[in-house]
XYZ file of C-alpha atoms in Angstrom:
312
model
C -27.784 -32.281 31.030
C -30.538 -30.739 33.065
C -31.313 -33.160 35.951
C -35.113 -33.290 35.789
C -36.605 -34.651 39.013
C -39.334 -36.457 37.065
C -36.801 -38.615 35.210
C -34.685 -39.145 38.330
C -37.738 -40.459 40.203
C -38.767 -42.594 37.217
C -35.455 -44.412 36.885
C -34.866 -44.630 40.654
C -38.235 -45.900 41.850
C -39.324 -48.010 38.888
C -35.886 -49.659 38.774
C -36.096 -50.459 42.484
C -39.673 -51.729 42.132
C -38.812 -54.061 39.260
C -35.671 -55.232 41.077
C -37.755 -56.053 44.148
C -40.251 -58.028 42.044
C -37.453 -60.011 40.381
C -35.897 -60.966 43.713
C -39.283 -61.821 45.221
C -39.863 -64.292 42.378
C -36.354 -65.762 42.676
C -36.590 -66.198 46.460
C -39.943 -67.981 46.145
C -38.796 -70.020 43.119
C -35.793 -71.499 44.894
C -37.120 -71.177 48.461
C -34.049 -69.193 49.492
C -33.972 -68.949 53.296
C -37.226 -70.907 53.293
C -38.911 -68.534 50.840
C -41.241 -65.665 51.659
C -44.405 -66.303 53.665
C -47.725 -64.851 52.359
C -47.449 -61.663 54.440
C -43.873 -60.977 53.322
C -44.751 -61.682 49.690
C -47.720 -59.306 49.779
C -45.678 -56.539 51.433
C -42.958 -56.953 48.786
C -45.526 -56.844 45.973
C -47.243 -53.755 47.395
C -43.909 -51.938 47.776
C -42.917 -52.973 44.244
C -46.224 -51.751 42.779
C -45.971 -48.502 44.765
C -42.410 -47.847 43.562
C -43.261 -48.567 39.918
C -46.358 -46.365 40.145
C -44.408 -43.480 41.711
C -41.873 -43.743 38.900
C -44.436 -43.843 36.105
C -46.601 -41.061 37.545
C -43.586 -38.816 38.091
C -42.521 -39.365 34.479
C -45.699 -37.650 33.251
C -44.421 -34.425 34.830
C -41.583 -34.506 32.293
C -43.986 -34.377 29.347
C -44.706 -31.017 27.769
C -48.287 -32.127 27.194
C -49.208 -35.030 29.546
C -52.588 -35.588 27.901
C -50.727 -36.876 24.832
C -48.734 -39.437 26.854
C -50.633 -42.273 25.210
C -48.941 -41.414 21.909
C -45.605 -42.547 23.395
C -46.880 -46.139 23.419
C -47.485 -46.150 19.662
C -43.782 -45.937 18.727
C -42.721 -49.221 20.352
C -41.187 -50.562 17.124
C -38.539 -47.849 16.955
C -38.365 -46.205 20.376
C -36.840 -47.593 23.586
C -38.916 -45.039 25.482
C -42.125 -46.457 24.012
C -40.968 -50.024 24.747
C -40.268 -49.027 28.347
C -43.805 -47.679 28.644
C -45.399 -50.743 27.049
C -43.528 -53.231 29.262
C -44.021 -51.112 32.403
C -47.795 -51.160 31.890
C -47.715 -54.890 30.996
C -46.093 -55.519 34.393
C -49.188 -54.503 36.352
C -51.672 -57.305 35.515
C -49.173 -60.086 36.373
C -47.985 -58.429 39.603
C -51.537 -57.653 40.722
C -52.823 -61.133 39.864
C -49.968 -62.625 41.892
C -50.895 -60.333 44.783
C -54.545 -61.456 44.551
C -53.455 -65.104 44.311
C -51.351 -64.867 47.475
C -54.066 -62.941 49.327
C -56.792 -65.517 48.629
C -54.769 -68.753 48.650
C -51.900 -68.013 51.048
C -49.527 -70.086 48.893
C -46.924 -67.795 47.256
C -44.826 -70.792 46.139
C -47.647 -72.684 44.409
C -47.157 -73.219 40.663
C -49.867 -70.832 39.334
C -48.595 -68.094 41.624
C -44.983 -68.649 40.619
C -45.918 -68.449 36.929
C -47.478 -65.029 37.550
C -44.512 -63.932 39.695
C -41.956 -64.962 37.090
C -43.872 -63.286 34.280
C -43.990 -60.043 36.291
C -40.288 -60.382 37.135
C -39.311 -61.039 33.504
C -41.331 -58.075 32.239
C -39.815 -55.894 34.974
C -36.276 -56.887 33.990
C -37.037 -56.191 30.319
C -38.359 -52.771 31.335
C -35.105 -51.961 33.162
C -33.183 -52.931 30.014
C -35.377 -50.650 27.866
C -34.875 -47.871 30.405
C -31.103 -48.177 30.204
C -31.121 -48.396 26.421
C -32.986 -45.073 26.156
C -29.712 -43.460 27.250
C -27.173 -46.004 25.990
C -28.164 -45.552 22.321
C -27.639 -41.764 22.343
C -24.391 -41.290 20.416
C -24.581 -37.523 20.983
C -23.849 -38.029 24.700
C -20.598 -39.935 25.245
C -21.212 -40.472 28.961
C -24.375 -42.451 28.183
C -23.371 -44.213 24.978
C -22.034 -47.350 26.689
C -23.315 -50.816 27.757
C -22.281 -49.836 31.301
C -25.482 -47.773 31.575
C -28.016 -50.647 31.349
C -25.650 -52.808 33.444
C -25.626 -50.163 36.191
C -29.391 -49.762 35.971
C -29.787 -53.521 36.531
C -27.380 -53.702 39.455
C -28.819 -50.666 41.222
C -32.405 -51.816 40.749
C -31.559 -55.246 42.127
C -29.529 -53.753 45.006
C -32.501 -51.596 46.012
C -34.846 -54.586 45.733
C -32.552 -56.850 47.768
C -32.103 -54.401 50.651
C -35.858 -53.755 50.777
C -36.492 -57.511 50.846
C -33.981 -57.889 53.698
C -35.787 -55.108 55.589
C -39.144 -56.868 55.049
C -37.762 -60.184 56.314
C -36.227 -58.697 59.453
C -39.185 -56.371 60.148
C -41.531 -59.365 60.108
C -39.321 -61.302 62.503
C -37.943 -63.754 59.953
C -34.175 -63.313 59.466
C -32.721 -64.464 56.123
C -28.914 -64.782 56.138
C -28.603 -65.921 52.504
C -30.748 -63.013 51.330
C -28.704 -60.617 53.449
C -25.524 -61.928 51.836
C -27.085 -61.503 48.392
C -27.984 -57.892 49.177
C -24.436 -57.181 50.360
C -22.960 -58.810 47.236
C -25.245 -56.781 44.954
C -24.251 -53.570 46.743
C -20.551 -54.353 46.318
C -21.017 -55.333 42.654
C -23.049 -52.197 41.983
C -20.384 -50.014 43.625
C -17.630 -51.648 41.533
C -19.519 -51.238 38.253
C -20.317 -47.628 39.088
C -16.632 -47.051 39.792
C -15.752 -48.535 36.384
C -18.318 -46.224 34.777
C -16.881 -43.155 36.523
C -13.355 -44.156 35.457
C -14.534 -44.618 31.868
C -16.283 -41.249 31.569
C -13.313 -39.456 33.146
C -11.120 -40.264 30.138
C -10.827 -37.324 27.694
C -11.944 -39.444 24.721
C -15.074 -37.642 23.607
C -15.670 -35.331 20.665
C -13.887 -31.975 20.693
C -14.447 -28.646 18.993
C -11.681 -29.682 16.580
C -13.410 -32.902 15.513
C -16.751 -31.061 15.374
C -15.448 -28.417 12.974
C -13.138 -30.731 11.020
C -10.010 -28.675 11.788
C -8.221 -31.582 13.371
C -4.712 -30.134 13.019
C -5.513 -26.644 14.289
C -6.221 -25.148 17.669
C -9.886 -24.156 17.482
C -11.674 -22.004 20.019
C -15.140 -20.471 19.892
C -14.683 -16.702 20.275
C -18.380 -15.847 20.375
C -21.100 -18.385 21.221
C -23.647 -16.385 19.215
C -25.857 -15.356 22.116
C -25.560 -13.086 25.120
C -28.094 -14.882 27.333
C -29.008 -18.453 28.155
C -31.165 -20.366 25.700
C -33.201 -23.580 25.858
C -30.183 -25.492 24.546
C -27.749 -24.086 27.107
C -30.247 -24.619 29.929
C -31.312 -28.143 28.942
C -28.021 -29.517 27.599
C -25.379 -27.271 29.189
C -25.791 -28.037 32.885
C -22.329 -28.408 34.403
C -20.766 -29.429 37.679
C -17.301 -28.383 38.830
C -14.912 -31.384 39.102
C -14.209 -30.734 42.791
C -17.947 -30.645 43.553
C -18.500 -33.808 41.520
C -15.800 -35.650 43.518
C -17.359 -34.574 46.832
C -20.851 -35.599 45.747
C -19.587 -38.963 44.478
C -17.886 -39.595 47.821
C -21.146 -38.700 49.574
C -23.087 -40.981 47.237
C -20.742 -43.919 47.848
C -21.014 -43.386 51.600
C -24.818 -43.212 51.655
C -25.612 -45.800 48.964
C -22.939 -48.400 49.705
C -20.617 -47.757 52.667
C -23.069 -47.186 55.516
C -25.665 -49.741 54.262
C -22.985 -52.455 54.098
C -21.947 -51.681 57.683
C -25.592 -51.721 58.750
C -26.228 -55.061 57.017
C -23.167 -56.539 58.748
C -24.539 -55.261 62.064
C -27.981 -56.703 61.288
C -26.399 -60.124 60.789
C -25.009 -59.941 64.330
C -27.788 -58.137 66.204
C -30.985 -59.028 64.275
C -32.025 -55.374 64.682
C -34.830 -54.794 62.167
C -34.546 -51.012 62.405
C -31.001 -51.187 61.006
C -32.175 -53.262 58.032
C -34.919 -50.692 57.323
C -32.412 -47.836 57.660
C -30.052 -49.603 55.228
C -32.826 -49.864 52.619
C -33.756 -46.179 53.028
C -30.111 -45.124 52.650
C -29.626 -47.233 49.524
C -32.660 -45.605 47.874
C -31.466 -42.128 48.898
C -27.858 -42.748 47.840
C -28.818 -44.148 44.452
C -31.089 -41.125 44.050
C -27.950 -38.961 44.366
C -26.189 -41.190 41.822
C -29.068 -40.768 39.407
C -28.831 -36.961 39.757
C -25.110 -37.150 38.964
C -25.853 -39.439 36.006
C -27.810 -36.653 34.348
C -25.668 -33.697 35.443
C -22.412 -35.215 34.171
C -23.818 -36.040 30.727
C -22.456 -33.545 28.201
C -24.390 -33.214 24.954
C -22.206 -32.681 21.890
C -24.074 -29.451 21.113
C -22.120 -27.810 23.949
C -19.129 -27.684 21.594
C -20.847 -24.838 19.778
C -21.453 -22.942 23.010
C -17.833 -22.658 24.158
C -17.015 -26.177 25.445
C -13.659 -27.527 24.134
C -14.619 -31.188 24.557
C -17.613 -33.255 25.722
């Protein structure tokens, strides 16, 4: 598939923003590491709102006619894309009211504030699910048609949110060992689930030109794709990546998104160096951005079978 930057930014930043909101609510609900003070809560909320806004605004660049974007919200009964949009917009009033509550009262763990925080967190988590289901329900793309997609979206969003929250705690001079451990655990779990996903899509179990044409007992090969130049279909759905390049990029992604941040978090636990916690959060966002690019590039639409591909 063509890796559109607008969709990469949407899934990367909005997922991270919703993950950060969910963890902010959980930390203040259960007072993990003493909970977040008003300043830390407001910083987390502002970062979450900024990330979600970057994601949603970038998504409009993917529309052929952005002025008709409002029509996407009208199909919420049948479309996961419309549901994502509805829940993403519904997130704002609760997150902003919680921000206003903390700003004026200075009590992020008070009951009215926690109600707003948990509503925003719940809506954010539902939005991540809708986002994953947009791809998981597409039976024409084997690499996406799996429950592993929404599971990976959840884990990566929460991993981004946790590392950002760790950076906020250390940058404001308030170390949080339990939160640091949670961030490390989410990074490891996310890396494992992504590895399972990569193993699953590497199996040659998708549709082939033989199953597409119905000649299951014959060797079928397209002799002429029917065009001499690229078309919309080959450009949008036929983007490919050589296996050797894919392996190198995956190794780079694992290093940036998981390996180095885990080392940095371990160092932060020993040295209390805030700059390392901030660097870890930046690397996780960048590394998962690479993963999201690979997620789109490696998806092979079944239509490629009619343009010379033997299997998808």
